[in-house]
């Protein structure tokens, strides 16, 4: 039960209006939570209409993203135990590090009072924590939640095909997130998700069986229960280069090679041994040795007595699709102009680097860079000359760093370095001196024109008593950069530590908002 805020008057009697306002606020918050859940339910209903082109894991990822989009929770995770009893992630949205800590190494067979996930997996009943208790069952688990300012949790079973299949974990900052009608709505939404997965399974089987009968463009291979090839259609021959008689002599293993994923092959072998449906993708080899990505579906065929008689394999060359996906993924994580990592990739790398530094008791230096003398180059010679300078600086930074270091471009003439594995400040200084030396070299922007730029840098070392997360680390490095630029004419070196900035420049802890650079990147 939620206790009203302690705003009693001196006589101990709450004014009628204040109590009414508090109750009205609680009612409005409950209505808002229910509306968010209903919005999520509506969005999931729309997903039902277009689920066929998606893979089942894509559906789970989309569901987790919808949970965050409609503010139903701050973190969403769906996972299931593997053969060793450890939960692994199927889909998530939110902080990967927080969810990995809570879900990455849980034993499904452990004592049920260690974690609500183990309890729900064992009992297959939903569990809700309206407000995290300080002691008692799951105390250690709740302590981890409180450390990241989360106040409530919901864990629900996600069955599939009448079997215990996965769990859904939702984490919220609001201690009243899962009260009253919210639980009923949430359980209804999970049932809709299960229906969506079941429909997807049915559609996939129907689609594959239909394709096996028609087999116009996709390759079809018919095998008996002993996996001996009986028939190969023309599309399969055009895809692989192997005639039917060759595959009958050598078997389908002739398509495998050094780059073929052995774990995926094990999945195929396990599905065939158990007489189950398989759907996945793997690298195969054509007759001429060329590799291609094969989207392979294998359907077991049974007679009326339920006995396994044949397998039908459906093959599709998805090499072009994989190439386009990899290109899109690359472009989404790299700066178009310099080819360096962008802010999205930096955030992921920084989260991993901070976790690694904490785990190894090592230090991580985050270096925020701003180019001096860059704006005059832009103003005098134009943006094309500015592009040349940025490309050269990006390449020089990458070449000056060690293999274990990381460089990203934030935009304009701002870059970030992540330096790990140094032993002391003297060694860090040598690395940064090398960076300065290569950047200060002249840059030829035209056949008859040479320019030069210099660096200003702010450095924050992690771990640091003031740094709680990567946002702090970035902000403190930026403050050190601001202080370094403020002392450009008097500083002993081009870079300044955050701790030095606190005393070197008055107000360095709260620098004014720096205007973004006017340099324009080339349009895609």
Short mmCIF file of C-alpha atoms in Angstrom, two decimals:
data_model
loop_
_atom_site.label_atom_id
_atom_site.label_comp_id
_atom_site.label_asym_id
_atom_site.label_seq_id
_atom_site.Cartn_x
_atom_site.Cartn_y
_atom_site.Cartn_z
CA UNK A 1 0.00 0.00 0.00
CA UNK A 2 1.40 3.39 -1.00
CA UNK A 3 1.72 5.96 1.80
CA UNK A 4 0.71 9.56 0.91
CA UNK A 5 3.52 12.13 0.94
CA UNK A 6 4.26 13.51 4.45
CA UNK A 7 2.89 17.05 4.12
CA UNK A 8 0.70 17.08 7.31
CA UNK A 9 -0.11 20.42 8.97
CA UNK A 10 0.98 21.02 12.59
CA UNK A 11 -2.23 19.65 14.11
CA UNK A 12 -1.74 16.30 12.36
CA UNK A 13 -4.80 16.72 10.17
CA UNK A 14 -4.29 16.61 6.41
CA UNK A 15 -6.14 19.38 4.55
CA UNK A 16 -8.95 17.96 2.50
CA UNK A 17 -7.70 19.58 -0.66
CA UNK A 18 -4.13 18.18 -0.30
CA UNK A 19 -5.36 14.62 0.28
CA UNK A 20 -7.72 14.91 -2.65
CA UNK A 21 -4.92 16.19 -4.88
CA UNK A 22 -2.66 13.31 -3.88
CA UNK A 23 -5.37 10.71 -4.53
CA UNK A 24 -6.21 12.35 -7.82
CA UNK A 25 -2.53 12.20 -8.79
CA UNK A 26 -2.36 8.50 -7.90
CA UNK A 27 -5.50 7.80 -9.92
CA UNK A 28 -4.14 9.72 -12.90
CA UNK A 29 -0.85 7.79 -12.72
CA UNK A 30 -2.73 4.47 -12.66
CA UNK A 31 -4.82 5.54 -15.66
CA UNK A 32 -1.69 6.58 -17.50
CA UNK A 33 -0.02 3.20 -16.83
CA UNK A 34 -3.10 1.37 -18.10
CA UNK A 35 -3.22 3.57 -21.18
CA UNK A 36 0.42 2.77 -21.91
CA UNK A 37 -0.34 -0.94 -21.66
CA UNK A 38 -3.35 -0.59 -23.96
CA UNK A 39 -1.20 1.30 -26.46
CA UNK A 40 1.30 -1.55 -26.33
CA UNK A 41 -1.51 -4.06 -26.88
CA UNK A 42 -2.68 -2.10 -29.92
CA UNK A 43 0.82 -1.91 -31.37
CA UNK A 44 1.23 -5.66 -30.89
CA UNK A 45 -2.07 -6.26 -32.69
CA UNK A 46 -0.69 -4.35 -35.67
CA UNK A 47 2.42 -6.55 -35.56
CA UNK A 48 0.14 -9.59 -35.89
CA UNK A 49 -0.87 -8.42 -39.36
CA UNK A 50 2.69 -8.28 -40.67
CA UNK A 51 4.41 -11.01 -38.69
CA UNK A 52 4.91 -13.39 -41.62
CA UNK A 53 8.02 -11.69 -43.12
CA UNK A 54 9.76 -11.53 -39.71
CA UNK A 55 11.73 -14.20 -37.91
CA UNK A 56 10.53 -15.16 -34.46
CA UNK A 57 13.51 -13.49 -32.79
CA UNK A 58 12.73 -10.32 -34.75
CA UNK A 59 9.23 -10.44 -33.28
CA UNK A 60 10.68 -10.68 -29.77
CA UNK A 61 13.07 -7.79 -30.40
CA UNK A 62 10.23 -5.71 -31.82
CA UNK A 63 8.09 -6.49 -28.78
CA UNK A 64 10.84 -5.36 -26.37
CA UNK A 65 11.31 -2.15 -28.35
CA UNK A 66 7.55 -1.51 -28.25
CA UNK A 67 7.60 -1.95 -24.46
CA UNK A 68 10.12 0.89 -24.15
CA UNK A 69 8.51 2.98 -26.87
CA UNK A 70 5.17 2.99 -25.03
CA UNK A 71 6.90 3.53 -21.66
CA UNK A 72 5.56 0.33 -20.16
CA UNK A 73 9.01 -0.29 -18.64
CA UNK A 74 12.54 1.12 -18.72
CA UNK A 75 14.10 -2.28 -19.51
CA UNK A 76 12.65 -5.37 -21.20
CA UNK A 77 14.29 -8.78 -21.55
CA UNK A 78 13.17 -12.13 -22.95
CA UNK A 79 15.33 -15.20 -22.36
CA UNK A 80 15.28 -18.93 -21.84
CA UNK A 81 17.55 -21.53 -20.20
CA UNK A 82 19.97 -23.51 -22.31
CA UNK A 83 20.86 -27.17 -21.89
CA UNK A 84 23.13 -26.37 -18.93
CA UNK A 85 20.36 -24.48 -17.15
CA UNK A 86 21.78 -20.97 -17.70
CA UNK A 87 19.47 -18.28 -19.01
CA UNK A 88 20.52 -16.66 -22.26
CA UNK A 89 19.06 -13.65 -24.02
CA UNK A 90 16.63 -13.94 -26.92
CA UNK A 91 15.75 -10.23 -27.09
CA UNK A 92 16.17 -7.10 -25.03
CA UNK A 93 15.66 -3.36 -25.02
CA UNK A 94 17.29 -1.07 -22.51
CA UNK A 95 20.69 -1.30 -20.85
CA UNK A 96 22.50 -4.44 -21.93
CA UNK A 97 24.87 -4.21 -18.96
CA UNK A 98 22.05 -3.99 -16.37
CA UNK A 99 20.10 -6.85 -17.91
CA UNK A 100 23.23 -9.00 -18.34
CA UNK A 101 23.99 -8.63 -14.64
CA UNK A 102 20.49 -9.74 -13.68
CA UNK A 103 19.88 -12.42 -16.30
CA UNK A 104 23.15 -13.56 -17.84
CA UNK A 105 24.26 -16.27 -15.43
CA UNK A 106 21.17 -17.57 -13.68
CA UNK A 107 20.85 -21.29 -13.11
CA UNK A 108 17.31 -22.48 -13.80
CA UNK A 109 17.70 -25.23 -11.19
CA UNK A 110 18.97 -23.03 -8.38
CA UNK A 111 17.01 -22.36 -5.19
CA UNK A 112 13.84 -20.48 -5.98
CA UNK A 113 14.49 -17.82 -3.35
CA UNK A 114 17.62 -16.59 -5.11
CA UNK A 115 15.88 -14.92 -8.05
CA UNK A 116 12.30 -14.33 -9.22
CA UNK A 117 13.33 -15.64 -12.65
CA UNK A 118 14.17 -19.05 -11.20
CA UNK A 119 10.91 -19.01 -9.23
CA UNK A 120 8.75 -18.16 -12.28
CA UNK A 121 10.55 -20.69 -14.46
CA UNK A 122 9.92 -23.38 -11.87
CA UNK A 123 6.28 -22.48 -11.10
CA UNK A 124 5.27 -20.97 -14.47
CA UNK A 125 3.26 -18.28 -12.70
CA UNK A 126 3.69 -14.49 -13.05
CA UNK A 127 5.56 -12.63 -10.33
CA UNK A 128 5.16 -8.92 -9.55
CA UNK A 129 7.15 -6.74 -7.19
CA UNK A 130 5.22 -3.44 -6.68
CA UNK A 131 7.98 -2.11 -4.43
CA UNK A 132 11.37 -3.69 -3.88
CA UNK A 133 11.70 -4.97 -0.28
CA UNK A 134 15.05 -4.31 1.45
CA UNK A 135 15.36 -7.80 2.93
CA UNK A 136 13.92 -11.28 2.63
CA UNK A 137 13.60 -13.36 -0.52
CA UNK A 138 15.62 -12.16 -3.50
CA UNK A 139 17.40 -9.56 -1.32
CA UNK A 140 20.65 -9.69 -3.33
CA UNK A 141 18.78 -9.51 -6.61
CA UNK A 142 16.77 -6.51 -5.42
CA UNK A 143 19.93 -4.82 -4.20
CA UNK A 144 21.28 -4.87 -7.74
CA UNK A 145 18.07 -3.22 -8.95
CA UNK A 146 18.17 -0.51 -6.34
CA UNK A 147 21.74 0.30 -7.24
CA UNK A 148 20.56 1.31 -10.73
CA UNK A 149 17.51 3.19 -9.35
CA UNK A 150 14.91 0.62 -10.39
CA UNK A 151 11.93 0.16 -8.06
CA UNK A 152 9.80 -2.69 -9.38
CA UNK A 153 9.98 -5.83 -11.48
CA UNK A 154 7.57 -8.10 -13.33
CA UNK A 155 8.47 -11.63 -14.48
CA UNK A 156 6.05 -13.59 -16.67
CA UNK A 157 6.30 -17.00 -18.36
CA UNK A 158 6.17 -17.03 -22.17
CA UNK A 159 4.98 -20.50 -23.26
CA UNK A 160 5.21 -21.66 -26.86
CA UNK A 161 3.55 -24.65 -28.42
CA UNK A 162 2.14 -25.85 -25.06
CA UNK A 163 5.68 -25.96 -23.65
CA UNK A 164 7.62 -23.86 -21.14
CA UNK A 165 9.70 -21.77 -23.52
CA UNK A 166 10.92 -18.39 -22.20
CA UNK A 167 10.52 -15.65 -19.58
CA UNK A 168 9.72 -11.95 -19.90
CA UNK A 169 11.37 -9.56 -17.43
CA UNK A 170 10.24 -5.93 -17.15
CA UNK A 171 11.98 -3.40 -14.90
CA UNK A 172 10.49 -0.03 -13.94
CA UNK A 173 11.47 3.02 -11.89
CA UNK A 174 7.90 3.40 -10.58
CA UNK A 175 7.22 1.26 -7.48
CA UNK A 176 3.50 1.17 -8.44
CA UNK A 177 4.03 0.01 -12.04
CA UNK A 178 2.43 -3.44 -11.64
CA UNK A 179 -0.63 -2.91 -9.47
CA UNK A 180 -4.34 -3.41 -9.99
CA UNK A 181 -5.57 -3.79 -13.53
CA UNK A 182 -2.04 -3.35 -14.90
CA UNK A 183 -1.27 -6.99 -14.09
CA UNK A 184 -4.33 -8.25 -15.97
CA UNK A 185 -3.51 -6.08 -18.98
CA UNK A 186 0.11 -7.20 -19.00
CA UNK A 187 -0.79 -10.88 -18.83
CA UNK A 188 -3.22 -10.40 -21.70
CA UNK A 189 -0.47 -8.76 -23.74
CA UNK A 190 1.86 -11.73 -23.09
CA UNK A 191 -0.90 -14.08 -24.26
CA UNK A 192 -1.14 -12.02 -27.45
CA UNK A 193 2.62 -12.34 -27.90
CA UNK A 194 2.36 -16.13 -27.49
CA UNK A 195 -0.45 -16.21 -30.06
CA UNK A 196 1.72 -14.19 -32.41
CA UNK A 197 4.58 -16.68 -32.06
CA UNK A 198 2.23 -19.61 -32.56
CA UNK A 199 0.77 -18.01 -35.68
CA UNK A 200 4.29 -17.38 -36.91
CA UNK A 201 5.19 -21.05 -36.45
CA UNK A 202 2.08 -22.11 -38.37
CA UNK A 203 2.69 -19.61 -41.17
CA UNK A 204 6.30 -20.68 -41.51
CA UNK A 205 5.38 -24.32 -41.87
CA UNK A 206 2.63 -23.56 -44.38
CA UNK A 207 4.92 -21.29 -46.36
CA UNK A 208 7.73 -23.83 -46.45
CA UNK A 209 5.47 -26.71 -47.39
CA UNK A 210 3.89 -24.59 -50.12
CA UNK A 211 7.30 -23.63 -51.46
CA UNK A 212 8.35 -27.27 -51.41
CA UNK A 213 5.38 -28.17 -53.61
CA UNK A 214 5.83 -25.32 -56.07
CA UNK A 215 9.61 -24.92 -55.95
CA UNK A 216 9.83 -22.38 -58.71
CA UNK A 217 12.79 -20.24 -57.58
CA UNK A 218 14.04 -21.84 -54.39
CA UNK A 219 16.10 -24.99 -54.29
CA UNK A 220 14.34 -28.13 -53.07
CA UNK A 221 16.06 -31.31 -51.89
CA UNK A 222 14.10 -34.43 -50.94
CA UNK A 223 15.79 -36.95 -48.62
CA UNK A 224 14.60 -40.11 -46.95
CA UNK A 225 14.60 -40.64 -43.19
CA UNK A 226 18.23 -41.83 -43.40
CA UNK A 227 19.15 -38.44 -45.03
CA UNK A 228 19.95 -39.98 -48.42
CA UNK A 229 19.27 -37.60 -51.31
CA UNK A 230 16.37 -38.73 -53.49
CA UNK A 231 15.61 -35.64 -55.57
CA UNK A 232 17.14 -32.21 -56.33
CA UNK A 233 15.29 -29.64 -58.40
CA UNK A 234 16.75 -27.37 -61.09
CA UNK A 235 16.89 -24.32 -58.81
CA UNK A 236 19.09 -26.20 -56.38
CA UNK A 237 21.43 -27.20 -59.20
CA UNK A 238 21.67 -23.59 -60.40
CA UNK A 239 22.40 -22.44 -56.85
CA UNK A 240 25.06 -25.01 -55.93
CA UNK A 241 26.34 -26.32 -59.25
CA UNK A 242 25.87 -29.93 -58.10
CA UNK A 243 23.80 -32.38 -60.14
CA UNK A 244 21.42 -34.78 -58.45
CA UNK A 245 23.65 -37.82 -59.03
CA UNK A 246 26.63 -36.04 -57.40
CA UNK A 247 24.62 -35.21 -54.30
CA UNK A 248 23.28 -38.76 -54.19
CA UNK A 249 26.85 -40.07 -54.16
CA UNK A 250 28.42 -37.55 -51.76
CA UNK A 251 25.48 -36.32 -49.71
CA UNK A 252 24.64 -32.75 -48.72
CA UNK A 253 27.84 -32.45 -46.66
CA UNK A 254 29.65 -31.66 -49.91
CA UNK A 255 28.28 -28.12 -49.55
CA UNK A 256 30.18 -27.58 -46.29
CA UNK A 257 33.60 -25.98 -45.96
CA UNK A 258 36.00 -24.18 -43.60
CA UNK A 259 33.71 -21.16 -43.12
CA UNK A 260 30.59 -23.19 -42.41
CA UNK A 261 29.44 -22.67 -38.82
CA UNK A 262 29.94 -25.97 -36.97
CA UNK A 263 27.43 -24.93 -34.30
CA UNK A 264 24.78 -24.39 -36.97
CA UNK A 265 25.63 -27.78 -38.44
CA UNK A 266 25.14 -29.27 -34.97
CA UNK A 267 21.70 -27.60 -34.80
CA UNK A 268 20.79 -29.16 -38.14
CA UNK A 269 22.03 -32.57 -37.06
CA UNK A 270 20.10 -32.35 -33.79
CA UNK A 271 16.89 -31.32 -35.57
CA UNK A 272 17.17 -34.19 -38.05
CA UNK A 273 18.00 -36.71 -35.33
CA UNK A 274 14.92 -35.64 -33.36
CA UNK A 275 12.73 -35.36 -36.46
CA UNK A 276 12.11 -31.65 -35.88
CA UNK A 277 11.70 -28.64 -38.12
CA UNK A 278 14.84 -26.54 -38.78
CA UNK A 279 15.13 -22.99 -40.04
CA UNK A 280 18.41 -21.08 -40.16
CA UNK A 281 21.19 -19.75 -42.32
CA UNK A 282 24.78 -20.79 -42.88
CA UNK A 283 27.65 -20.39 -45.31
CA UNK A 284 27.77 -23.10 -47.99
CA UNK A 285 30.12 -23.72 -50.91
CA UNK A 286 29.22 -24.00 -54.58
CA UNK A 287 30.84 -26.58 -56.82
CA UNK A 288 33.40 -24.00 -58.02
CA UNK A 289 34.43 -23.21 -54.43
CA UNK A 290 32.59 -19.90 -54.16
CA UNK A 291 30.81 -19.30 -50.86
CA UNK A 292 27.20 -18.19 -50.49
CA UNK A 293 24.77 -17.62 -47.64
CA UNK A 294 22.13 -20.32 -47.64
CA UNK A 295 18.79 -19.78 -45.84
CA UNK A 296 17.91 -23.41 -45.22
CA UNK A 297 14.60 -24.77 -43.99
CA UNK A 298 14.13 -28.49 -43.38
CA UNK A 299 10.65 -29.95 -42.93
CA UNK A 300 10.14 -33.47 -41.56
CA UNK A 301 7.45 -35.46 -43.40
CA UNK A 302 5.46 -38.13 -41.52
CA UNK A 303 2.93 -40.69 -42.64
CA UNK A 304 -0.54 -41.15 -41.14
CA UNK A 305 0.90 -43.34 -38.41
CA UNK A 306 3.18 -40.49 -37.36
CA UNK A 307 6.32 -42.22 -38.60
CA UNK A 308 9.08 -40.08 -40.07
CA UNK A 309 9.53 -40.92 -43.73
CA UNK A 310 11.24 -37.99 -45.49
CA UNK A 311 12.84 -34.58 -45.12
CA UNK A 312 12.25 -31.70 -47.50
CA UNK A 313 14.98 -29.07 -47.60
CA UNK A 314 14.26 -25.59 -48.97
CA UNK A 315 17.33 -23.57 -49.99
CA UNK A 316 17.53 -19.88 -50.76
CA UNK A 317 20.61 -17.86 -51.67
CA UNK A 318 20.50 -14.80 -49.39
CA UNK A 319 24.06 -13.58 -50.03
CA UNK A 320 22.87 -10.27 -51.43
CA UNK A 321 20.53 -9.69 -48.49
CA UNK A 322 23.32 -10.42 -46.00
CA UNK A 323 25.65 -8.07 -47.85
CA UNK A 324 23.08 -5.26 -47.76
CA UNK A 325 22.36 -5.87 -44.07
CA UNK A 326 26.07 -5.77 -43.25
CA UNK A 327 26.45 -2.57 -45.27
CA UNK A 328 23.53 -0.93 -43.48
CA UNK A 329 24.87 -2.06 -40.11
CA UNK A 330 28.30 -0.67 -40.98
CA UNK A 331 26.88 2.68 -42.09
CA UNK A 332 24.75 2.94 -38.95
CA UNK A 333 27.87 2.65 -36.77
CA UNK A 334 30.46 4.58 -38.79
CA UNK A 335 30.99 8.18 -39.76
CA UNK A 336 30.48 8.61 -43.52
CA UNK A 337 33.25 11.17 -43.98
CA UNK A 338 36.14 9.63 -42.03
CA UNK A 339 35.10 5.99 -41.75
CA UNK A 340 35.66 6.17 -37.99
CA UNK A 341 33.19 4.89 -35.42
CA UNK A 342 30.25 7.24 -34.76
CA UNK A 343 28.48 8.16 -31.52
CA UNK A 344 26.29 5.03 -31.54
CA UNK A 345 29.30 2.72 -31.86
CA UNK A 346 31.21 4.75 -29.27
CA UNK A 347 28.44 4.33 -26.70
CA UNK A 348 28.51 0.54 -27.12
CA UNK A 349 32.30 0.38 -26.99
CA UNK A 350 32.50 2.72 -23.99
CA UNK A 351 30.04 0.60 -22.02
CA UNK A 352 32.12 -2.51 -22.70
CA UNK A 353 35.43 -0.72 -21.99
CA UNK A 354 34.20 0.60 -18.62
CA UNK A 355 32.99 -2.86 -17.63
CA UNK A 356 36.35 -4.33 -18.69
CA UNK A 357 38.27 -1.73 -16.67
CA UNK A 358 36.18 -2.53 -13.60
CA UNK A 359 36.60 -6.26 -14.08
CA UNK A 360 40.38 -6.09 -14.64
CA UNK A 361 41.05 -3.33 -12.08
CA UNK A 362 42.68 -1.33 -14.88
CA UNK A 363 42.35 2.26 -16.05
CA UNK A 364 40.55 3.71 -19.04
CA UNK A 365 41.34 7.17 -20.42
CA UNK A 366 38.57 8.93 -22.33
CA UNK A 367 40.07 11.76 -24.39
CA UNK A 368 37.81 14.42 -25.92
CA UNK A 369 39.49 16.22 -28.86
CA UNK A 370 38.72 19.53 -30.52
CA UNK A 371 40.77 20.86 -33.47
CA UNK A 372 42.32 24.31 -33.14
CA UNK A 373 42.76 26.44 -36.31
CA UNK A 374 40.16 24.35 -38.13
CA UNK A 375 37.51 27.05 -38.57
CA UNK A 376 39.86 29.38 -40.51
CA UNK A 377 40.55 26.53 -42.96
CA UNK A 378 36.82 26.11 -43.51
CA UNK A 379 36.23 29.84 -43.83
CA UNK A 380 39.17 30.52 -46.14
CA UNK A 381 39.23 27.45 -48.37
CA UNK A 382 35.68 26.08 -48.10
CA UNK A 383 34.05 22.94 -46.78
CA UNK A 384 35.72 20.65 -49.31
CA UNK A 385 39.09 21.62 -47.83
CA UNK A 386 37.61 21.05 -44.37
CA UNK A 387 36.57 17.56 -45.46
CA UNK A 388 40.13 16.80 -46.53
CA UNK A 389 41.47 17.96 -43.16
CA UNK A 390 38.97 15.83 -41.22
CA UNK A 391 39.74 12.74 -43.30
CA UNK A 392 43.49 13.18 -42.80
CA UNK A 393 43.10 13.79 -39.05
CA UNK A 394 40.86 10.73 -38.71
CA UNK A 395 43.41 8.56 -40.51
CA UNK A 396 46.31 9.95 -38.47
CA UNK A 397 44.53 9.39 -35.18
CA UNK A 398 43.77 5.80 -36.14
CA UNK A 399 47.36 5.15 -37.22
CA UNK A 400 48.87 6.79 -34.12
CA UNK A 401 46.94 4.64 -31.66
CA UNK A 402 47.68 1.11 -30.59
CA UNK A 403 45.53 -1.83 -31.65
CA UNK A 404 43.85 -1.90 -28.24
CA UNK A 405 42.77 1.77 -28.45
CA UNK A 406 39.64 3.21 -30.04
CA UNK A 407 38.83 6.39 -31.95
CA UNK A 408 35.45 7.84 -32.92
CA UNK A 409 34.19 11.05 -34.47
CA UNK A 410 31.32 12.81 -32.73
CA UNK A 411 30.71 15.37 -35.48
CA UNK A 412 32.25 18.59 -36.74
CA UNK A 413 35.90 18.60 -35.64
CA UNK A 414 35.29 16.67 -32.41
CA UNK A 415 36.87 13.26 -31.88
CA UNK A 416 37.05 10.84 -28.94
CA UNK A 417 39.84 8.44 -28.01
CA UNK A 418 39.53 5.46 -25.64
CA UNK A 419 42.93 4.37 -24.36
CA UNK A 420 43.27 1.19 -22.30
CA UNK A 421 46.10 -0.97 -21.03
CA UNK A 422 48.58 1.75 -20.06
CA UNK A 423 50.45 1.28 -16.80
CA UNK A 424 50.92 4.83 -15.52
CA UNK A 425 50.42 8.48 -16.43
CA UNK A 426 53.88 8.68 -17.96
CA UNK A 427 52.99 5.97 -20.47
CA UNK A 428 49.67 7.70 -21.21
CA UNK A 429 51.58 10.94 -21.78
CA UNK A 430 53.83 9.24 -24.35
CA UNK A 431 50.79 7.93 -26.23
CA UNK A 432 49.18 11.37 -26.28
CA UNK A 433 52.46 12.98 -27.34
CA UNK A 434 52.57 10.65 -30.37
CA UNK A 435 48.99 11.65 -31.19
CA UNK A 436 49.94 15.33 -31.06
CA UNK A 437 53.00 14.82 -33.23
CA UNK A 438 51.17 13.14 -36.10
CA UNK A 439 48.24 15.57 -36.02
CA UNK A 440 50.52 18.63 -36.05
CA UNK A 441 52.15 17.59 -39.32
CA UNK A 442 51.21 19.81 -42.31
CA UNK A 443 48.17 18.82 -44.37
CA UNK A 444 48.11 19.36 -48.12
CA UNK A 445 44.57 20.26 -49.11
CA UNK A 446 45.42 21.23 -52.68
CA UNK A 447 48.39 20.89 -55.00
CA UNK A 448 49.65 24.35 -53.98
CA UNK A 449 48.10 24.72 -50.52
CA UNK A 450 49.28 23.36 -47.18
CA UNK A 451 47.53 24.03 -43.86
CA UNK A 452 48.05 23.00 -40.27
CA UNK A 453 45.81 22.36 -37.30
CA UNK A 454 46.50 21.78 -33.62
CA UNK A 455 44.74 19.90 -30.83
CA UNK A 456 43.00 20.71 -27.60
CA UNK A 457 42.10 17.71 -25.47
CA UNK A 458 40.29 16.96 -22.24
CA UNK A 459 40.98 13.67 -20.44
CA UNK A 460 39.00 11.87 -17.76
CA UNK A 461 40.37 8.70 -16.17
CA UNK A 462 38.03 5.86 -15.20
CA UNK A 463 37.54 4.68 -12.50
CA UNK A 464 37.02 8.08 -10.88
CA UNK A 465 35.14 8.85 -7.65
CA UNK A 466 32.84 11.28 -9.45
CA UNK A 467 32.07 9.01 -12.42
CA UNK A 468 28.94 6.90 -12.01
CA UNK A 469 28.24 6.06 -15.65
CA UNK A 470 29.48 6.71 -19.14
CA UNK A 471 27.47 9.95 -19.40
CA UNK A 472 29.54 11.30 -16.48
CA UNK A 473 32.75 10.15 -18.13
CA UNK A 474 31.91 11.93 -21.39
CA UNK A 475 30.76 15.07 -19.60
CA UNK A 476 33.85 15.34 -17.41
CA UNK A 477 36.16 14.83 -20.38
CA UNK A 478 34.27 17.59 -22.18
CA UNK A 479 34.72 19.87 -19.14
CA UNK A 480 38.45 19.16 -19.18
CA UNK A 481 38.51 20.00 -22.89
CA UNK A 482 36.78 23.30 -22.17
CA UNK A 483 39.40 24.12 -19.55
CA UNK A 484 42.22 23.14 -21.91
CA UNK A 485 40.90 25.48 -24.62
CA UNK A 486 40.49 28.28 -22.07
CA UNK A 487 44.25 28.05 -21.25
CA UNK A 488 45.36 27.58 -24.85
CA UNK A 489 48.14 30.21 -24.62
CA UNK A 490 49.48 29.23 -21.20
CA UNK A 491 48.96 25.49 -20.83
CA UNK A 492 52.10 23.32 -20.51
CA UNK A 493 50.67 20.65 -22.80
CA UNK A 494 47.76 20.39 -25.20
CA UNK A 495 45.71 18.10 -22.94
CA UNK A 496 44.32 18.54 -19.46
CA UNK A 497 42.96 16.09 -16.92
CA UNK A 498 39.51 16.60 -15.43
CA UNK A 499 41.01 16.87 -11.93
CA UNK A 500 43.36 19.59 -13.17
CA UNK A 501 40.47 21.41 -14.81
CA UNK A 502 38.60 21.68 -11.54
CA UNK A 503 41.26 24.01 -10.15
CA UNK A 504 42.83 25.44 -13.29
CA UNK A 505 39.82 27.35 -14.62
CA UNK A 506 37.13 28.95 -12.43
CA UNK A 507 33.72 27.50 -13.30
CA UNK A 508 35.27 24.54 -15.14
CA UNK A 509 32.77 22.23 -13.45
CA UNK A 510 29.94 23.93 -15.29
CA UNK A 511 31.29 25.11 -18.66
CA UNK A 512 29.01 27.11 -20.93
CA UNK A 513 27.32 25.16 -23.68
CA UNK A 514 29.75 25.01 -26.56
CA UNK A 515 28.28 25.84 -29.94
CA UNK A 516 28.38 23.06 -32.47
CA UNK A 517 30.79 23.40 -35.36
CA UNK A 518 29.61 24.98 -38.58
CA UNK A 519 31.39 22.41 -40.74
CA UNK A 520 28.92 20.42 -42.80
CA UNK A 521 29.53 16.78 -43.56
CA UNK A 522 28.86 15.60 -47.12
CA UNK A 523 25.32 14.47 -47.71
CA UNK A 524 24.83 10.73 -48.28
#
